[in-house]
PDB file of C-alpha atoms in Angstrom:
ATOM      1  CA  MET A   1     128.810  20.213  73.841  1.00  0.00           C
ATOM      2  CA  ARG A   2     131.480  22.813  74.154  1.00  0.00           C
ATOM      3  CA  LYS A   3     129.362  25.242  72.114  1.00  0.00           C
ATOM      4  CA  TYR A   4     126.449  24.843  74.508  1.00  0.00           C
ATOM      5  CA  ILE A   5     128.611  25.499  77.552  1.00  0.00           C
ATOM      6  CA  ILE A   6     130.055  28.660  75.983  1.00  0.00           C
ATOM      7  CA  LEU A   7     126.568  29.758  74.917  1.00  0.00           C
ATOM      8  CA  PHE A   8     125.199  29.108  78.422  1.00  0.00           C
ATOM      9  CA  PHE A   9     127.922  31.149  80.150  1.00  0.00           C
ATOM     10  CA  SER A  10     127.633  33.924  77.572  1.00  0.00           C
ATOM     11  CA  ALA A  11     123.877  34.162  78.151  1.00  0.00           C
ATOM     12  CA  LEU A  12     124.446  34.058  81.929  1.00  0.00           C
ATOM     13  CA  THR A  13     126.988  36.884  81.672  1.00  0.00           C
ATOM     14  CA  VAL A  14     124.627  39.003  79.588  1.00  0.00           C
ATOM     15  CA  LEU A  15     121.725  38.441  81.983  1.00  0.00           C
ATOM     16  CA  CYS A  16     123.841  39.258  85.050  1.00  0.00           C
ATOM     17  CA  SER A  17     125.097  42.459  83.505  1.00  0.00           C
ATOM     18  CA  CYS A  18     121.561  43.802  83.009  1.00  0.00           C
ATOM     19  CA  GLY A  19     121.213  44.809  86.672  1.00  0.00           C
ATOM     20  CA  ASP A  20     120.993  48.372  87.951  1.00  0.00           C
ATOM     21  CA  ASP A  21     124.571  49.567  87.751  1.00  0.00           C
ATOM     22  CA  LYS A  22     124.100  52.930  89.441  1.00  0.00           C
ATOM     23  CA  PRO A  23     127.540  54.388  90.185  1.00  0.00           C
ATOM     24  CA  ASP A  24     128.447  55.670  93.628  1.00  0.00           C
ATOM     25  CA  GLY A  25     127.668  59.280  94.433  1.00  0.00           C
ATOM     26  CA  ILE A  26     124.487  59.479  92.373  1.00  0.00           C
ATOM     27  CA  LEU A  27     121.437  61.069  93.989  1.00  0.00           C
ATOM     28  CA  ASP A  28     118.383  58.836  94.177  1.00  0.00           C
ATOM     29  CA  GLU A  29     115.293  59.821  92.231  1.00  0.00           C
ATOM     30  CA  ASN A  30     113.484  61.543  95.117  1.00  0.00           C
ATOM     31  CA  GLN A  31     116.535  63.595  96.089  1.00  0.00           C
ATOM     32  CA  MET A  32     117.099  64.498  92.459  1.00  0.00           C
ATOM     33  CA  ALA A  33     113.498  65.691  92.138  1.00  0.00           C
ATOM     34  CA  ASP A  34     113.867  67.857  95.258  1.00  0.00           C
ATOM     35  CA  VAL A  35     117.120  69.398  94.050  1.00  0.00           C
ATOM     36  CA  LEU A  36     115.765  69.990  90.538  1.00  0.00           C
ATOM     37  CA  THR A  37     112.662  71.682  91.960  1.00  0.00           C
ATOM     38  CA  ASP A  38     114.766  74.140  93.942  1.00  0.00           C
ATOM     39  CA  VAL A  39     117.171  74.646  91.042  1.00  0.00           C
ATOM     40  CA  HIS A  40     114.281  75.553  88.739  1.00  0.00           C
ATOM     41  CA  ILE A  41     112.876  77.950  91.334  1.00  0.00           C
ATOM     42  CA  THR A  42     116.319  79.541  91.573  1.00  0.00           C
ATOM     43  CA  ASN A  43     116.430  79.786  87.774  1.00  0.00           C
ATOM     44  CA  GLY A  44     113.110  81.625  87.901  1.00  0.00           C
ATOM     45  CA  THR A  45     114.424  84.139  90.424  1.00  0.00           C
ATOM     46  CA  MET A  46     117.346  84.909  88.145  1.00  0.00           C
ATOM     47  CA  PHE A  47     115.002  86.678  85.704  1.00  0.00           C
ATOM     48  CA  SER A  48     114.872  89.635  88.080  1.00  0.00           C
ATOM     49  CA  VAL A  49     118.658  90.016  88.105  1.00  0.00           C
ATOM     50  CA  PRO A  50     119.966  92.847  85.930  1.00  0.00           C
ATOM     51  CA  ALA A  51     121.505  91.630  82.686  1.00  0.00           C
ATOM     52  CA  ILE A  52     125.044  92.859  83.075  1.00  0.00           C
ATOM     53  CA  SER A  53     128.259  90.956  82.631  1.00  0.00           C
ATOM     54  CA  ASP A  54     129.127  88.641  85.519  1.00  0.00           C
ATOM     55  CA  SER A  55     125.638  89.063  86.978  1.00  0.00           C
ATOM     56  CA  LEU A  56     125.071  85.299  86.995  1.00  0.00           C
ATOM     57  CA  TYR A  57     128.352  84.812  88.812  1.00  0.00           C
ATOM     58  CA  LYS A  58     127.677  87.670  91.201  1.00  0.00           C
ATOM     59  CA  TYR A  59     124.043  86.917  92.037  1.00  0.00           C
ATOM     60  CA  GLY A  60     123.455  83.334  90.946  1.00  0.00           C
ATOM     61  CA  LEU A  61     126.393  81.383  92.267  1.00  0.00           C
ATOM     62  CA  GLY A  62     125.488  81.975  95.887  1.00  0.00           C
ATOM     63  CA  ARG A  63     121.863  81.036  95.265  1.00  0.00           C
ATOM     64  CA  TYR A  64     122.777  77.748  93.612  1.00  0.00           C
ATOM     65  CA  MET A  65     125.334  76.921  96.303  1.00  0.00           C
ATOM     66  CA  LEU A  66     122.638  77.537  98.928  1.00  0.00           C
ATOM     67  CA  VAL A  67     120.321  75.081  97.153  1.00  0.00           C
ATOM     68  CA  PHE A  68     123.030  72.430  97.047  1.00  0.00           C
ATOM     69  CA  LYS A  69     123.932  73.053 100.690  1.00  0.00           C
ATOM     70  CA  GLN A  70     120.283  72.696 101.749  1.00  0.00           C
ATOM     71  CA  HIS A  71     120.110  69.294 100.076  1.00  0.00           C
ATOM     72  CA  GLY A  72     123.485  68.080 101.316  1.00  0.00           C
ATOM     73  CA  THR A  73     125.086  67.830  97.907  1.00  0.00           C
ATOM     74  CA  ASP A  74     127.397  69.841  95.697  1.00  0.00           C
ATOM     75  CA  SER A  75     127.421  70.950  92.089  1.00  0.00           C
ATOM     76  CA  ALA A  76     129.719  68.108  90.977  1.00  0.00           C
ATOM     77  CA  GLN A  77     127.456  65.411  92.454  1.00  0.00           C
ATOM     78  CA  PHE A  78     124.412  67.137  90.967  1.00  0.00           C
ATOM     79  CA  THR A  79     126.050  67.248  87.547  1.00  0.00           C
ATOM     80  CA  ARG A  80     127.048  63.558  87.725  1.00  0.00           C
ATOM     81  CA  SER A  81     123.534  62.621  88.799  1.00  0.00           C
ATOM     82  CA  TYR A  82     121.957  64.706  86.048  1.00  0.00           C
ATOM     83  CA  LYS A  83     124.187  63.117  83.411  1.00  0.00           C
ATOM     84  CA  TYR A  84     123.357  59.666  84.771  1.00  0.00           C
ATOM     85  CA  TYR A  85     119.608  60.284  84.601  1.00  0.00           C
ATOM     86  CA  THR A  86     119.792  61.781  81.098  1.00  0.00           C
ATOM     87  CA  ARG A  87     121.057  58.408  79.878  1.00  0.00           C
ATOM     88  CA  ASP A  88     117.805  56.777  81.016  1.00  0.00           C
ATOM     89  CA  VAL A  89     114.991  58.853  79.573  1.00  0.00           C
ATOM     90  CA  GLU A  90     112.217  56.980  81.376  1.00  0.00           C
ATOM     91  CA  LYS A  91     113.735  57.742  84.784  1.00  0.00           C
ATOM     92  CA  LEU A  92     114.298  61.371  83.829  1.00  0.00           C
ATOM     93  CA  VAL A  93     110.690  61.744  82.665  1.00  0.00           C
ATOM     94  CA  ALA A  94     109.489  60.214  85.960  1.00  0.00           C
ATOM     95  CA  ILE A  95     111.688  62.643  87.917  1.00  0.00           C
ATOM     96  CA  TYR A  96     110.406  65.624  85.933  1.00  0.00           C
ATOM     97  CA  ASP A  97     106.820  64.504  86.492  1.00  0.00           C
ATOM     98  CA  VAL A  98     107.479  64.794  90.226  1.00  0.00           C
ATOM     99  CA  VAL A  99     109.223  68.153  89.714  1.00  0.00           C
ATOM    100  CA  ASN A 100     106.261  69.477  87.695  1.00  0.00           C
ATOM    101  CA  LYS A 101     103.820  68.382  90.393  1.00  0.00           C
ATOM    102  CA  LYS A 102     105.867  70.098  93.102  1.00  0.00           C
ATOM    103  CA  LEU A 103     106.214  73.313  91.103  1.00  0.00           C
ATOM    104  CA  GLN A 104     102.498  73.290  90.271  1.00  0.00           C
ATOM    105  CA  LYS A 105     101.636  72.799  93.946  1.00  0.00           C
ATOM    106  CA  LYS A 106     103.830  75.744  94.949  1.00  0.00           C
ATOM    107  CA  SER A 107     102.395  77.892  92.172  1.00  0.00           C
ATOM    108  CA  ASP A 108      98.824  77.041  93.185  1.00  0.00           C
ATOM    109  CA  SER A 109      99.475  77.930  96.814  1.00  0.00           C
ATOM    110  CA  LEU A 110     101.001  81.275  95.808  1.00  0.00           C
ATOM    111  CA  ASN A 111      98.043  81.991  93.523  1.00  0.00           C
ATOM    112  CA  LYS A 112      95.613  81.249  96.370  1.00  0.00           C
ATOM    113  CA  ILE A 113      97.447  83.682  98.626  1.00  0.00           C
ATOM    114  CA  TYR A 114      97.442  86.334  95.903  1.00  0.00           C
ATOM    115  CA  ILE A 115      93.715  85.915  95.215  1.00  0.00           C
ATOM    116  CA  LYS A 116      92.952  86.026  98.933  1.00  0.00           C
ATOM    117  CA  GLN A 117      94.860  89.296  99.273  1.00  0.00           C
ATOM    118  CA  GLN A 118      93.047  90.786  96.284  1.00  0.00           C
ATOM    119  CA  GLN A 119      89.627  89.866  97.673  1.00  0.00           C
ATOM    120  CA  GLN A 120      90.229  91.445 101.064  1.00  0.00           C
ATOM    121  CA  PRO A 121      89.091  95.050 101.287  1.00  0.00           C
ATOM    122  CA  GLN A 122      92.023  97.328 101.179  1.00  0.00           C
ATOM    123  CA  LYS A 123      92.524  99.225 104.381  1.00  0.00           C
ATOM    124  CA  ILE A 124      92.666 102.885 103.583  1.00  0.00           C
ATOM    125  CA  LYS A 125      95.536 104.419 105.369  1.00  0.00           C
ATOM    126  CA  PRO A 126      94.807 107.943 106.515  1.00  0.00           C
ATOM    127  CA  GLN A 127      97.009 110.399 104.826  1.00  0.00           C
ATOM    128  CA  ASN A 128      99.100 112.381 107.184  1.00  0.00           C
ATOM    129  CA  PRO A 129      97.678 115.881 107.134  1.00  0.00           C
ATOM    130  CA  LYS A 130     100.063 118.736 107.419  1.00  0.00           C
ATOM    131  CA  PRO A 131     101.023 119.174 110.979  1.00  0.00           C
ATOM    132  CA  ALA A 132      98.455 121.351 112.738  1.00  0.00           C
ATOM    133  CA  GLN A 133     101.133 123.124 114.675  1.00  0.00           C
ATOM    134  CA  SER A 134     102.784 124.638 111.623  1.00  0.00           C
ATOM    135  CA  THR A 135      99.439 125.782 110.213  1.00  0.00           C
ATOM    136  CA  ASP A 136      98.423 127.282 113.534  1.00  0.00           C
ATOM    137  CA  THR A 137     101.750 129.023 113.836  1.00  0.00           C
ATOM    138  CA  ALA A 138     101.409 130.514 110.374  1.00  0.00           C
ATOM    139  CA  ASN A 139      97.871 131.716 111.161  1.00  0.00           C
ATOM    140  CA  LYS A 140      99.017 133.260 114.468  1.00  0.00           C
ATOM    141  CA  ILE A 141     101.759 135.175 112.708  1.00  0.00           C
ATOM    142  CA  LYS A 142      99.293 136.458 110.092  1.00  0.00           C
ATOM    143  CA  ARG A 143      96.871 137.595 112.812  1.00  0.00           C
ATOM    144  CA  LYS A 144      99.590 139.387 114.729  1.00  0.00           C
ATOM    145  CA  LEU A 145     100.709 141.170 111.595  1.00  0.00           C
ATOM    146  CA  ALA A 146      97.121 142.159 110.834  1.00  0.00           C
ATOM    147  CA  LYS A 147      96.656 143.516 114.392  1.00  0.00           C
ATOM    148  CA  ASP A 148      99.926 145.369 114.235  1.00  0.00           C
ATOM    149  CA  THR A 149      98.930 147.122 111.054  1.00  0.00           C
ATOM    150  CA  LEU A 150      95.576 148.048 112.590  1.00  0.00           C
ATOM    151  CA  ASN A 151      97.198 149.390 115.703  1.00  0.00           C
ATOM    152  CA  ARG A 152      99.525 151.578 113.685  1.00  0.00           C
ATOM    153  CA  ILE A 153      96.737 153.344 111.948  1.00  0.00           C
TER     154      ILE A 153
END
């Protein structure tokens, strides 16, 4: 009988420990997807930064801090959350599915704007001709010189 009681409490302990033990300070899945979307967009903008030493620190740190500030988090909480979700691959795949959909939606909207701009007829800007005043002045001077030479003869 003692074996059955120990077995029962052991099984009960194992079943109770299978709950969602999400630690404090972890972003939920929707927040994580939003932050990851903006982080990946920021990563994409870093390709235009010149490749010199400390360029990531100089140009990138402020961009990433702005992303974290917009979402009400910080880099430490983001890192803890990312590590937590990497332990559960199914959750991470679900988060990245949402991230991919958001990035695709943004990319599609930018492509539509680009195509719309390409299809519109380009307005031809008139080139600024040389100022008429300077041309007229030069012609007046030439005419005066021509008259002066005629008058001298």
